[in-house]
PDB file of C-alpha atoms and ligand atoms in Angstrom:
ATOM      1  CA  MET A 721      39.814  21.278 131.990  1.00  0.00           C
ATOM      2  CA  ALA A 722      41.139  24.726 131.293  1.00  0.00           C
ATOM      3  CA  PHE A 723      37.937  26.248 132.621  1.00  0.00           C
ATOM      4  CA  PHE A 724      38.533  24.921 136.116  1.00  0.00           C
ATOM      5  CA  SER A 725      42.190  25.747 136.415  1.00  0.00           C
ATOM      6  CA  LYS A 726      41.336  29.317 135.456  1.00  0.00           C
ATOM      7  CA  SER A 727      38.669  29.436 138.140  1.00  0.00           C
ATOM      8  CA  THR A 728      41.165  28.882 140.941  1.00  0.00           C
ATOM      9  CA  THR A 729      42.900  32.163 140.140  1.00  0.00           C
ATOM     10  CA  PRO A 730      41.967  34.628 142.884  1.00  0.00           C
ATOM     11  CA  VAL A 731      40.862  38.096 141.864  1.00  0.00           C
ATOM     12  CA  LYS A 732      41.402  38.731 138.196  1.00  0.00           C
ATOM     13  CA  SER A 733      43.109  41.804 136.913  1.00  0.00           C
ATOM     14  CA  GLN A 734      42.025  40.865 133.392  1.00  0.00           C
ATOM     15  CA  PRO A 735      38.388  40.266 132.568  1.00  0.00           C
ATOM     16  CA  PRO A 736      37.784  36.554 132.025  1.00  0.00           C
ATOM     17  CA  GLU A 737      36.234  35.207 128.855  1.00  0.00           C
ATOM     18  CA  GLN A 738      32.972  33.794 130.086  1.00  0.00           C
ATOM     19  CA  ASP A 739      30.686  33.695 127.055  1.00  0.00           C
ATOM     20  CA  GLY A 740      28.906  30.400 126.666  1.00  0.00           C
ATOM     21  CA  ALA A 741      30.497  29.068 129.840  1.00  0.00           C
ATOM     22  CA  LEU A 742      29.352  28.200 133.301  1.00  0.00           C
ATOM     23  CA  PRO A 743      29.798  30.844 135.961  1.00  0.00           C
ATOM     24  CA  VAL A 744      32.725  30.197 138.279  1.00  0.00           C
ATOM     25  CA  HIS A 745      31.019  31.938 141.196  1.00  0.00           C
ATOM     26  CA  VAL A 746      27.251  32.168 141.732  1.00  0.00           C
ATOM     27  CA  ALA A 747      25.811  34.437 144.437  1.00  0.00           C
ATOM     28  CA  ILE A 748      22.173  34.066 145.456  1.00  0.00           C
ATOM     29  CA  ILE A 749      19.694  36.134 147.444  1.00  0.00           C
ATOM     30  CA  MET A 750      17.314  33.431 148.608  1.00  0.00           C
ATOM     31  CA  ASP A 751      14.134  35.468 148.944  1.00  0.00           C
ATOM     32  CA  GLY A 752      10.440  34.633 149.185  1.00  0.00           C
ATOM     33  CA  ASN A 753      10.283  32.160 152.077  1.00  0.00           C
ATOM     34  CA  GLY A 754       7.780  34.224 154.037  1.00  0.00           C
ATOM     35  CA  ARG A 755       5.430  34.731 151.102  1.00  0.00           C
ATOM     36  CA  TRP A 756       5.641  31.035 150.227  1.00  0.00           C
ATOM     37  CA  ALA A 757       4.488  30.179 153.754  1.00  0.00           C
ATOM     38  CA  LYS A 758       1.778  32.849 153.756  1.00  0.00           C
ATOM     39  CA  GLN A 759       0.300  31.468 150.535  1.00  0.00           C
ATOM     40  CA  ARG A 760      -0.114  28.179 152.386  1.00  0.00           C
ATOM     41  CA  TYR A 761      -1.473  29.725 155.599  1.00  0.00           C
ATOM     42  CA  LEU A 762       1.655  28.505 157.375  1.00  0.00           C
ATOM     43  CA  PRO A 763       3.911  30.404 159.792  1.00  0.00           C
ATOM     44  CA  ARG A 764       6.845  32.167 158.102  1.00  0.00           C
ATOM     45  CA  ILE A 765       9.321  29.748 159.672  1.00  0.00           C
ATOM     46  CA  ALA A 766       7.754  26.946 157.611  1.00  0.00           C
ATOM     47  CA  GLY A 767       8.956  28.836 154.526  1.00  0.00           C
ATOM     48  CA  HIS A 768      12.456  29.123 155.962  1.00  0.00           C
ATOM     49  CA  ARG A 769      12.462  25.387 156.701  1.00  0.00           C
ATOM     50  CA  ALA A 770      11.362  24.588 153.158  1.00  0.00           C
ATOM     51  CA  GLY A 771      14.126  26.907 151.970  1.00  0.00           C
ATOM     52  CA  VAL A 772      16.786  24.775 153.654  1.00  0.00           C
ATOM     53  CA  ASP A 773      15.839  21.833 151.427  1.00  0.00           C
ATOM     54  CA  VAL A 774      16.350  24.018 148.367  1.00  0.00           C
ATOM     55  CA  VAL A 775      19.796  25.002 149.637  1.00  0.00           C
ATOM     56  CA  ARG A 776      20.703  21.314 149.612  1.00  0.00           C
ATOM     57  CA  THR A 777      19.425  20.916 146.028  1.00  0.00           C
ATOM     58  CA  ILE A 778      21.340  23.921 144.731  1.00  0.00           C
ATOM     59  CA  VAL A 779      24.558  23.020 146.577  1.00  0.00           C
ATOM     60  CA  GLU A 780      24.393  19.554 145.024  1.00  0.00           C
ATOM     61  CA  ALA A 781      23.695  21.008 141.573  1.00  0.00           C
ATOM     62  CA  CYS A 782      26.676  23.370 141.855  1.00  0.00           C
ATOM     63  CA  ALA A 783      28.986  20.579 143.014  1.00  0.00           C
ATOM     64  CA  ALA A 784      27.807  18.290 140.200  1.00  0.00           C
ATOM     65  CA  LYS A 785      28.322  20.967 137.557  1.00  0.00           C
ATOM     66  CA  GLY A 786      31.771  21.962 138.760  1.00  0.00           C
ATOM     67  CA  ILE A 787      30.806  25.507 139.783  1.00  0.00           C
ATOM     68  CA  ARG A 788      33.629  26.569 142.071  1.00  0.00           C
ATOM     69  CA  VAL A 789      31.984  29.016 144.476  1.00  0.00           C
ATOM     70  CA  LEU A 790      28.415  29.442 145.698  1.00  0.00           C
ATOM     71  CA  THR A 791      27.610  32.362 147.993  1.00  0.00           C
ATOM     72  CA  LEU A 792      24.238  32.334 149.730  1.00  0.00           C
ATOM     73  CA  PHE A 793      22.695  35.304 151.520  1.00  0.00           C
ATOM     74  CA  ALA A 794      21.136  33.658 154.575  1.00  0.00           C
ATOM     75  CA  PHE A 795      20.719  36.583 156.985  1.00  0.00           C
ATOM     76  CA  SER A 796      21.347  40.245 156.298  1.00  0.00           C
ATOM     77  CA  SER A 797      22.530  42.884 158.733  1.00  0.00           C
ATOM     78  CA  GLU A 798      19.062  44.429 158.314  1.00  0.00           C
ATOM     79  CA  ASN A 799      17.164  41.221 159.103  1.00  0.00           C
ATOM     80  CA  TRP A 800      17.547  41.983 162.844  1.00  0.00           C
ATOM     81  CA  ARG A 801      14.691  44.421 162.239  1.00  0.00           C
ATOM     82  CA  ARG A 802      12.272  41.492 161.954  1.00  0.00           C
ATOM     83  CA  PRO A 803      10.129  40.376 164.899  1.00  0.00           C
ATOM     84  CA  GLU A 804      12.323  38.866 167.599  1.00  0.00           C
ATOM     85  CA  ALA A 805      10.505  35.540 167.411  1.00  0.00           C
ATOM     86  CA  GLU A 806      11.299  35.154 163.694  1.00  0.00           C
ATOM     87  CA  VAL A 807      14.947  36.138 164.222  1.00  0.00           C
ATOM     88  CA  ASN A 808      15.299  33.583 167.036  1.00  0.00           C
ATOM     89  CA  LEU A 809      13.712  30.830 164.983  1.00  0.00           C
ATOM     90  CA  LEU A 810      15.912  31.702 162.018  1.00  0.00           C
ATOM     91  CA  VAL A 811      19.090  31.579 164.105  1.00  0.00           C
ATOM     92  CA  ASP A 812      17.971  28.223 165.563  1.00  0.00           C
ATOM     93  CA  LEU A 813      17.295  26.896 162.081  1.00  0.00           C
ATOM     94  CA  LEU A 814      20.737  27.990 160.933  1.00  0.00           C
ATOM     95  CA  LEU A 815      22.339  26.242 163.863  1.00  0.00           C
ATOM     96  CA  THR A 816      20.441  22.973 163.497  1.00  0.00           C
ATOM     97  CA  SER A 817      20.875  22.889 159.712  1.00  0.00           C
ATOM     98  CA  LEU A 818      24.590  23.420 160.096  1.00  0.00           C
ATOM     99  CA  GLN A 819      24.866  20.750 162.775  1.00  0.00           C
ATOM    100  CA  ARG A 820      23.021  18.319 160.553  1.00  0.00           C
ATOM    101  CA  GLU A 821      24.829  19.070 157.279  1.00  0.00           C
ATOM    102  CA  VAL A 822      28.466  19.778 158.098  1.00  0.00           C
ATOM    103  CA  GLU A 823      29.687  16.174 158.078  1.00  0.00           C
ATOM    104  CA  LYS A 824      27.973  15.470 154.783  1.00  0.00           C
ATOM    105  CA  LEU A 825      29.344  18.627 153.204  1.00  0.00           C
ATOM    106  CA  HIS A 826      32.802  17.663 154.407  1.00  0.00           C
ATOM    107  CA  LYS A 827      32.506  14.140 152.973  1.00  0.00           C
ATOM    108  CA  ASN A 828      31.572  15.688 149.647  1.00  0.00           C
ATOM    109  CA  GLY A 829      34.725  17.791 149.593  1.00  0.00           C
ATOM    110  CA  ILE A 830      32.913  21.086 150.140  1.00  0.00           C
ATOM    111  CA  ARG A 831      34.765  23.944 151.780  1.00  0.00           C
ATOM    112  CA  LEU A 832      32.656  26.140 154.029  1.00  0.00           C
ATOM    113  CA  ARG A 833      33.232  29.781 154.675  1.00  0.00           C
ATOM    114  CA  PHE A 834      31.118  32.333 156.531  1.00  0.00           C
ATOM    115  CA  ILE A 835      31.066  36.045 155.821  1.00  0.00           C
ATOM    116  CA  GLY A 836      29.487  38.739 157.966  1.00  0.00           C
ATOM    117  CA  GLU A 837      29.815  40.096 161.476  1.00  0.00           C
ATOM    118  CA  ARG A 838      29.820  37.034 163.688  1.00  0.00           C
ATOM    119  CA  SER A 839      30.036  38.651 167.081  1.00  0.00           C
ATOM    120  CA  ALA A 840      26.282  39.355 167.049  1.00  0.00           C
ATOM    121  CA  PHE A 841      25.481  35.643 167.272  1.00  0.00           C
ATOM    122  CA  ASN A 842      25.466  33.360 170.291  1.00  0.00           C
ATOM    123  CA  ALA A 843      28.642  31.539 171.300  1.00  0.00           C
ATOM    124  CA  LYS A 844      27.366  28.182 170.104  1.00  0.00           C
ATOM    125  CA  LEU A 845      26.728  29.381 166.560  1.00  0.00           C
ATOM    126  CA  ILE A 846      30.046  31.260 166.436  1.00  0.00           C
ATOM    127  CA  GLU A 847      31.892  28.104 167.515  1.00  0.00           C
ATOM    128  CA  MET A 848      29.949  26.032 165.011  1.00  0.00           C
ATOM    129  CA  MET A 849      30.963  28.360 162.179  1.00  0.00           C
ATOM    130  CA  SER A 850      34.639  28.295 163.138  1.00  0.00           C
ATOM    131  CA  SER A 851      34.765  24.549 163.571  1.00  0.00           C
ATOM    132  CA  ALA A 852      33.001  23.957 160.233  1.00  0.00           C
ATOM    133  CA  GLU A 853      35.529  26.229 158.542  1.00  0.00           C
ATOM    134  CA  ARG A 854      38.453  24.460 160.204  1.00  0.00           C
ATOM    135  CA  LEU A 855      37.104  21.003 159.377  1.00  0.00           C
ATOM    136  CA  THR A 856      36.580  21.784 155.687  1.00  0.00           C
ATOM    137  CA  ALA A 857      39.486  24.194 155.128  1.00  0.00           C
ATOM    138  CA  ASP A 858      41.531  21.830 152.967  1.00  0.00           C
ATOM    139  CA  ASN A 859      38.673  20.565 150.829  1.00  0.00           C
ATOM    140  CA  THR A 860      39.067  21.247 147.151  1.00  0.00           C
ATOM    141  CA  GLY A 861      35.496  20.899 145.872  1.00  0.00           C
ATOM    142  CA  LEU A 862      32.842  23.600 145.857  1.00  0.00           C
ATOM    143  CA  THR A 863      33.467  26.541 148.175  1.00  0.00           C
ATOM    144  CA  LEU A 864      30.176  27.296 149.903  1.00  0.00           C
ATOM    145  CA  VAL A 865      30.089  30.809 151.320  1.00  0.00           C
ATOM    146  CA  ILE A 866      27.272  31.612 153.715  1.00  0.00           C
ATOM    147  CA  ALA A 867      26.557  35.270 154.370  1.00  0.00           C
ATOM    148  CA  LEU A 868      25.284  35.671 157.936  1.00  0.00           C
ATOM    149  CA  ASN A 869      24.689  39.066 159.475  1.00  0.00           C
ATOM    150  CA  TYR A 870      26.299  40.322 156.307  1.00  0.00           C
ATOM    151  CA  GLY A 871      25.883  43.763 154.779  1.00  0.00           C
ATOM    152  CA  GLY A 872      27.766  45.132 151.781  1.00  0.00           C
ATOM    153  CA  ARG A 873      28.204  48.538 153.439  1.00  0.00           C
ATOM    154  CA  TRP A 874      29.533  46.922 156.614  1.00  0.00           C
ATOM    155  CA  ASP A 875      32.024  44.915 154.541  1.00  0.00           C
ATOM    156  CA  VAL A 876      33.403  47.968 152.720  1.00  0.00           C
ATOM    157  CA  THR A 877      33.463  49.967 155.970  1.00  0.00           C
ATOM    158  CA  GLN A 878      35.394  47.349 157.928  1.00  0.00           C
ATOM    159  CA  ALA A 879      37.895  47.075 155.037  1.00  0.00           C
ATOM    160  CA  ALA A 880      38.380  50.856 155.101  1.00  0.00           C
ATOM    161  CA  GLN A 881      38.917  50.729 158.875  1.00  0.00           C
ATOM    162  CA  GLN A 882      41.566  48.031 158.539  1.00  0.00           C
ATOM    163  CA  LEU A 883      43.471  50.057 155.949  1.00  0.00           C
ATOM    164  CA  ALA A 884      43.084  53.263 157.960  1.00  0.00           C
ATOM    165  CA  ARG A 885      44.688  51.474 160.919  1.00  0.00           C
ATOM    166  CA  ARG A 886      47.635  50.536 158.735  1.00  0.00           C
ATOM    167  CA  VAL A 887      47.981  54.173 157.655  1.00  0.00           C
ATOM    168  CA  GLU A 888      47.842  55.272 161.309  1.00  0.00           C
ATOM    169  CA  ALA A 889      50.548  52.754 162.151  1.00  0.00           C
ATOM    170  CA  GLY A 890      52.703  54.204 159.373  1.00  0.00           C
ATOM    171  CA  GLU A 891      52.807  50.905 157.474  1.00  0.00           C
ATOM    172  CA  ILE A 892      51.296  52.311 154.288  1.00  0.00           C
ATOM    173  CA  ARG A 893      50.500  55.718 152.850  1.00  0.00           C
ATOM    174  CA  ALA A 894      46.945  56.769 151.943  1.00  0.00           C
ATOM    175  CA  ASP A 895      48.046  56.984 148.312  1.00  0.00           C
ATOM    176  CA  ASP A 896      49.045  53.317 148.351  1.00  0.00           C
ATOM    177  CA  ILE A 897      45.404  52.328 148.722  1.00  0.00           C
ATOM    178  CA  ASP A 898      43.920  51.088 145.485  1.00  0.00           C
ATOM    179  CA  ALA A 899      41.112  48.720 144.536  1.00  0.00           C
ATOM    180  CA  ALA A 900      43.356  45.657 144.759  1.00  0.00           C
ATOM    181  CA  MET A 901      44.421  46.568 148.306  1.00  0.00           C
ATOM    182  CA  MET A 902      40.816  47.211 149.327  1.00  0.00           C
ATOM    183  CA  GLU A 903      39.898  43.789 148.009  1.00  0.00           C
ATOM    184  CA  THR A 904      42.414  42.099 150.278  1.00  0.00           C
ATOM    185  CA  ARG A 905      40.444  43.369 153.295  1.00  0.00           C
ATOM    186  CA  LEU A 906      36.975  42.406 152.103  1.00  0.00           C
ATOM    187  CA  CYS A 907      35.261  39.262 153.336  1.00  0.00           C
ATOM    188  CA  LEU A 908      35.402  37.392 150.030  1.00  0.00           C
ATOM    189  CA  HIS A 909      39.152  37.929 149.723  1.00  0.00           C
ATOM    190  CA  GLY A 910      40.886  35.235 147.720  1.00  0.00           C
ATOM    191  CA  LEU A 911      37.763  34.151 145.856  1.00  0.00           C
ATOM    192  CA  PRO A 912      36.827  35.238 142.342  1.00  0.00           C
ATOM    193  CA  GLU A 913      34.091  37.840 142.095  1.00  0.00           C
ATOM    194  CA  PRO A 914      30.576  36.502 141.424  1.00  0.00           C
ATOM    195  CA  ASP A 915      29.889  35.957 137.733  1.00  0.00           C
ATOM    196  CA  LEU A 916      26.185  35.365 138.206  1.00  0.00           C
ATOM    197  CA  PHE A 917      23.855  36.897 140.796  1.00  0.00           C
ATOM    198  CA  ILE A 918      20.417  35.320 141.260  1.00  0.00           C
ATOM    199  CA  ARG A 919      17.591  36.781 143.307  1.00  0.00           C
ATOM    200  CA  THR A 920      14.432  34.757 143.756  1.00  0.00           C
ATOM    201  CA  GLY A 921      11.126  36.092 145.063  1.00  0.00           C
ATOM    202  CA  GLY A 922      10.441  38.783 142.477  1.00  0.00           C
ATOM    203  CA  GLU A 923      12.153  41.815 144.031  1.00  0.00           C
ATOM    204  CA  GLN A 924      14.709  43.512 141.814  1.00  0.00           C
ATOM    205  CA  ARG A 925      17.153  44.938 144.310  1.00  0.00           C
ATOM    206  CA  ILE A 926      20.491  44.159 145.926  1.00  0.00           C
ATOM    207  CA  SER A 927      19.354  44.664 149.564  1.00  0.00           C
ATOM    208  CA  ASN A 928      22.883  45.497 150.762  1.00  0.00           C
ATOM    209  CA  PHE A 929      24.414  42.219 149.530  1.00  0.00           C
ATOM    210  CA  LEU A 930      27.873  42.200 147.931  1.00  0.00           C
ATOM    211  CA  LEU A 931      28.074  45.862 146.916  1.00  0.00           C
ATOM    212  CA  TRP A 932      31.754  45.921 146.000  1.00  0.00           C
ATOM    213  CA  HIS A 933      31.825  42.569 144.248  1.00  0.00           C
ATOM    214  CA  LEU A 934      28.735  42.853 142.061  1.00  0.00           C
ATOM    215  CA  SER A 935      30.165  45.651 139.915  1.00  0.00           C
ATOM    216  CA  TYR A 936      30.445  43.420 136.818  1.00  0.00           C
ATOM    217  CA  THR A 937      28.274  40.501 137.867  1.00  0.00           C
ATOM    218  CA  GLU A 938      25.462  39.398 135.562  1.00  0.00           C
ATOM    219  CA  LEU A 939      22.162  39.966 137.370  1.00  0.00           C
ATOM    220  CA  TYR A 940      19.279  37.505 137.136  1.00  0.00           C
ATOM    221  CA  PHE A 941      15.921  38.008 138.800  1.00  0.00           C
ATOM    222  CA  THR A 942      13.136  35.462 138.973  1.00  0.00           C
ATOM    223  CA  ALA A 943       9.665  35.657 140.507  1.00  0.00           C
ATOM    224  CA  ILE A 944       9.956  32.070 141.742  1.00  0.00           C
ATOM    225  CA  LEU A 945       9.859  32.017 145.548  1.00  0.00           C
ATOM    226  CA  TRP A 946      12.962  30.413 147.083  1.00  0.00           C
ATOM    227  CA  PRO A 947      11.196  27.275 148.432  1.00  0.00           C
ATOM    228  CA  ASP A 948       9.937  26.625 144.877  1.00  0.00           C
ATOM    229  CA  PHE A 949      13.329  27.185 143.234  1.00  0.00           C
ATOM    230  CA  ASP A 950      14.714  23.898 141.930  1.00  0.00           C
ATOM    231  CA  ALA A 951      17.395  22.377 139.712  1.00  0.00           C
ATOM    232  CA  ARG A 952      15.463  23.267 136.580  1.00  0.00           C
ATOM    233  CA  ALA A 953      14.986  26.887 137.640  1.00  0.00           C
ATOM    234  CA  PHE A 954      18.713  27.021 138.401  1.00  0.00           C
ATOM    235  CA  ASP A 955      19.453  25.676 134.917  1.00  0.00           C
ATOM    236  CA  ASP A 956      17.326  28.492 133.460  1.00  0.00           C
ATOM    237  CA  ALA A 957      19.477  31.032 135.302  1.00  0.00           C
ATOM    238  CA  LEU A 958      22.643  29.352 134.033  1.00  0.00           C
ATOM    239  CA  ALA A 959      21.277  29.335 130.483  1.00  0.00           C
ATOM    240  CA  SER A 960      20.551  33.054 130.732  1.00  0.00           C
ATOM    241  CA  PHE A 961      24.097  33.644 131.960  1.00  0.00           C
ATOM    242  CA  SER A 962      25.658  31.633 129.152  1.00  0.00           C
ATOM    243  CA  SER A 963      23.782  33.605 126.503  1.00  0.00           C
ATOM    244  CA  ARG A 964      25.173  36.951 127.653  1.00  0.00           C
ATOM    245  CA  GLN A 965      28.182  38.789 126.329  1.00  0.00           C
ATOM    246  CA  ARG A 966      30.280  40.210 129.140  1.00  0.00           C
ATOM    247  CA  ARG A 967      32.111  43.263 127.896  1.00  0.00           C
ATOM    248  CA  PHE A 968      33.745  44.778 130.997  1.00  0.00           C
ATOM    249  CA  GLY A 969      33.681  48.190 129.338  1.00  0.00           C
ATOM    250  CA  ARG A 970      34.990  47.038 125.979  1.00  0.00           C
ATOM    251  CA  THR A 971      33.042  46.891 122.724  1.00  0.00           C
ATOM    252  CA  GLY A 972      31.263  43.772 121.569  1.00  0.00           C
ATOM    253  CA  ASP A 973      33.622  43.510 118.591  1.00  0.00           C
ATOM    254  CA  GLN A 974      36.667  43.592 120.845  1.00  0.00           C
ATOM    255  CA  VAL A 975      35.222  40.764 122.923  1.00  0.00           C
ATOM    256  CA  GLU A 976      34.538  38.680 119.802  1.00  0.00           C
ATOM    257  CA  GLN A 977      38.066  39.289 118.505  1.00  0.00           C
ATOM    258  CA  ALA A 978      39.657  38.336 121.831  1.00  0.00           C
ATOM    259  CA  LYS A 979      37.653  35.098 121.816  1.00  0.00           C
ATOM    260  CA  GLY A 980      38.856  34.215 118.333  1.00  0.00           C
ATOM    261  CA  ALA A 981      42.496  34.989 119.162  1.00  0.00           C
TER     262      ALA A 981
HETATM  263  C1  IPE B1107      14.289  35.249 152.641  1.00  0.00           C
HETATM  264  O1  IPE B1107      12.913  35.120 152.665  1.00  0.00           O
HETATM  265  C2  IPE B1107      14.950  34.682 153.874  1.00  0.00           C
HETATM  266  C3  IPE B1107      15.528  35.692 154.769  1.00  0.00           C
HETATM  267  C4  IPE B1107      15.561  36.973 154.555  1.00  0.00           C
HETATM  268  C5  IPE B1107      16.110  35.204 155.993  1.00  0.00           C
HETATM  269  P1  IPE B1107      11.991  36.206 153.365  1.00  0.00           P
HETATM  270  O2  IPE B1107      11.776  35.801 154.777  1.00  0.00           O
HETATM  271  O3  IPE B1107      12.528  37.559 153.151  1.00  0.00           O
HETATM  272  O4  IPE B1107      10.655  36.006 152.539  1.00  0.00           O
HETATM  273  P2  IPE B1107       9.651  37.152 152.073  1.00  0.00           P
HETATM  274  O5  IPE B1107      10.432  38.140 151.263  1.00  0.00           O
HETATM  275  O6  IPE B1107       9.058  37.754 153.308  1.00  0.00           O
HETATM  276  O7  IPE B1107       8.643  36.408 151.241  1.00  0.00           O
HETATM  277  C1  IPE B1108      17.535  39.860 151.542  1.00  0.00           C
HETATM  278  O1  IPE B1108      16.169  39.592 151.641  1.00  0.00           O
HETATM  279  C2  IPE B1108      18.293  39.135 152.597  1.00  0.00           C
HETATM  280  C3  IPE B1108      18.301  37.675 152.544  1.00  0.00           C
HETATM  281  C4  IPE B1108      17.737  36.921 151.639  1.00  0.00           C
HETATM  282  C5  IPE B1108      19.039  37.043 153.598  1.00  0.00           C
HETATM  283  P1  IPE B1108      15.169  40.571 152.408  1.00  0.00           P
HETATM  284  O2  IPE B1108      13.843  39.942 152.299  1.00  0.00           O
HETATM  285  O3  IPE B1108      15.684  40.860 153.760  1.00  0.00           O
HETATM  286  O4  IPE B1108      15.264  41.894 151.523  1.00  0.00           O
HETATM  287  P2  IPE B1108      14.295  43.164 151.466  1.00  0.00           P
HETATM  288  O5  IPE B1108      14.071  43.616 152.872  1.00  0.00           O
HETATM  289  O6  IPE B1108      13.017  42.733 150.823  1.00  0.00           O
HETATM  290  O7  IPE B1108      15.020  44.167 150.629  1.00  0.00           O
HETATM  291 MG1   MG B1109      12.260  38.927 151.694  1.00  0.00          MG
END
């Protein structure tokens, strides 16, 4: 299918024609676990645990639909500000969920990738991330990107540092730096930019997620708390996406003409 071969192209210099289509890359802020638990008089971690089941549902839905990339915000660089007990339980949950799921993901042809500053985590989790990436590196199904200790500002800053080092080393000139070169140093390098952003839990903010990459992403907010998000709710988000006209700065008429050409 033409749609899929197009999706494997890395970063596009030309805006893609997406109207009426599935997104190639979906990025999700999975929010509302704590409130879901609170409503049930349960500890917050119970909400995070319930959220893991939803991850499985949405990963399966993406794989079944042929969506190429799914990026999930699992732990932000600001989430360290939470009570230590919650952070520890969250890190444990990440580790055990990964341990449990990696083989199955691999068998289903899913390629795993982690973005974010890893050095903050314990050695076991760091090793787990690297080995999962190595194991699944050649898979050609869905690419599942998990953002852990990720922050959009950190990502742009570390990219700037890498390029500044190249300038210092005399390898490039400051004037050589353009958006395409910046992109090569960002964590999502090599993957298409998100077409659809979903945030559950009712808040309408980006919370330092993919700041660079969301510049032309379609934004979708739902009040549904993450543990209650399901395949049908995901379909609603996809339906909203498919009804939108993406103009990338052009006029609506231009977009219509290009489609007809
Ligand atoms: C999202 O749910 C999960 C993480 C940030 C790790 P929250 O834990 O933020 O849930 P609320 O927003 O408090 O309901
Ligand atoms: C964003 O949710 C981060 C993740 C879902 C991992 P938060 O719950 O941390 O966002 P804020 O603090 O409400 O903006
Ligand atoms: Mg939250």
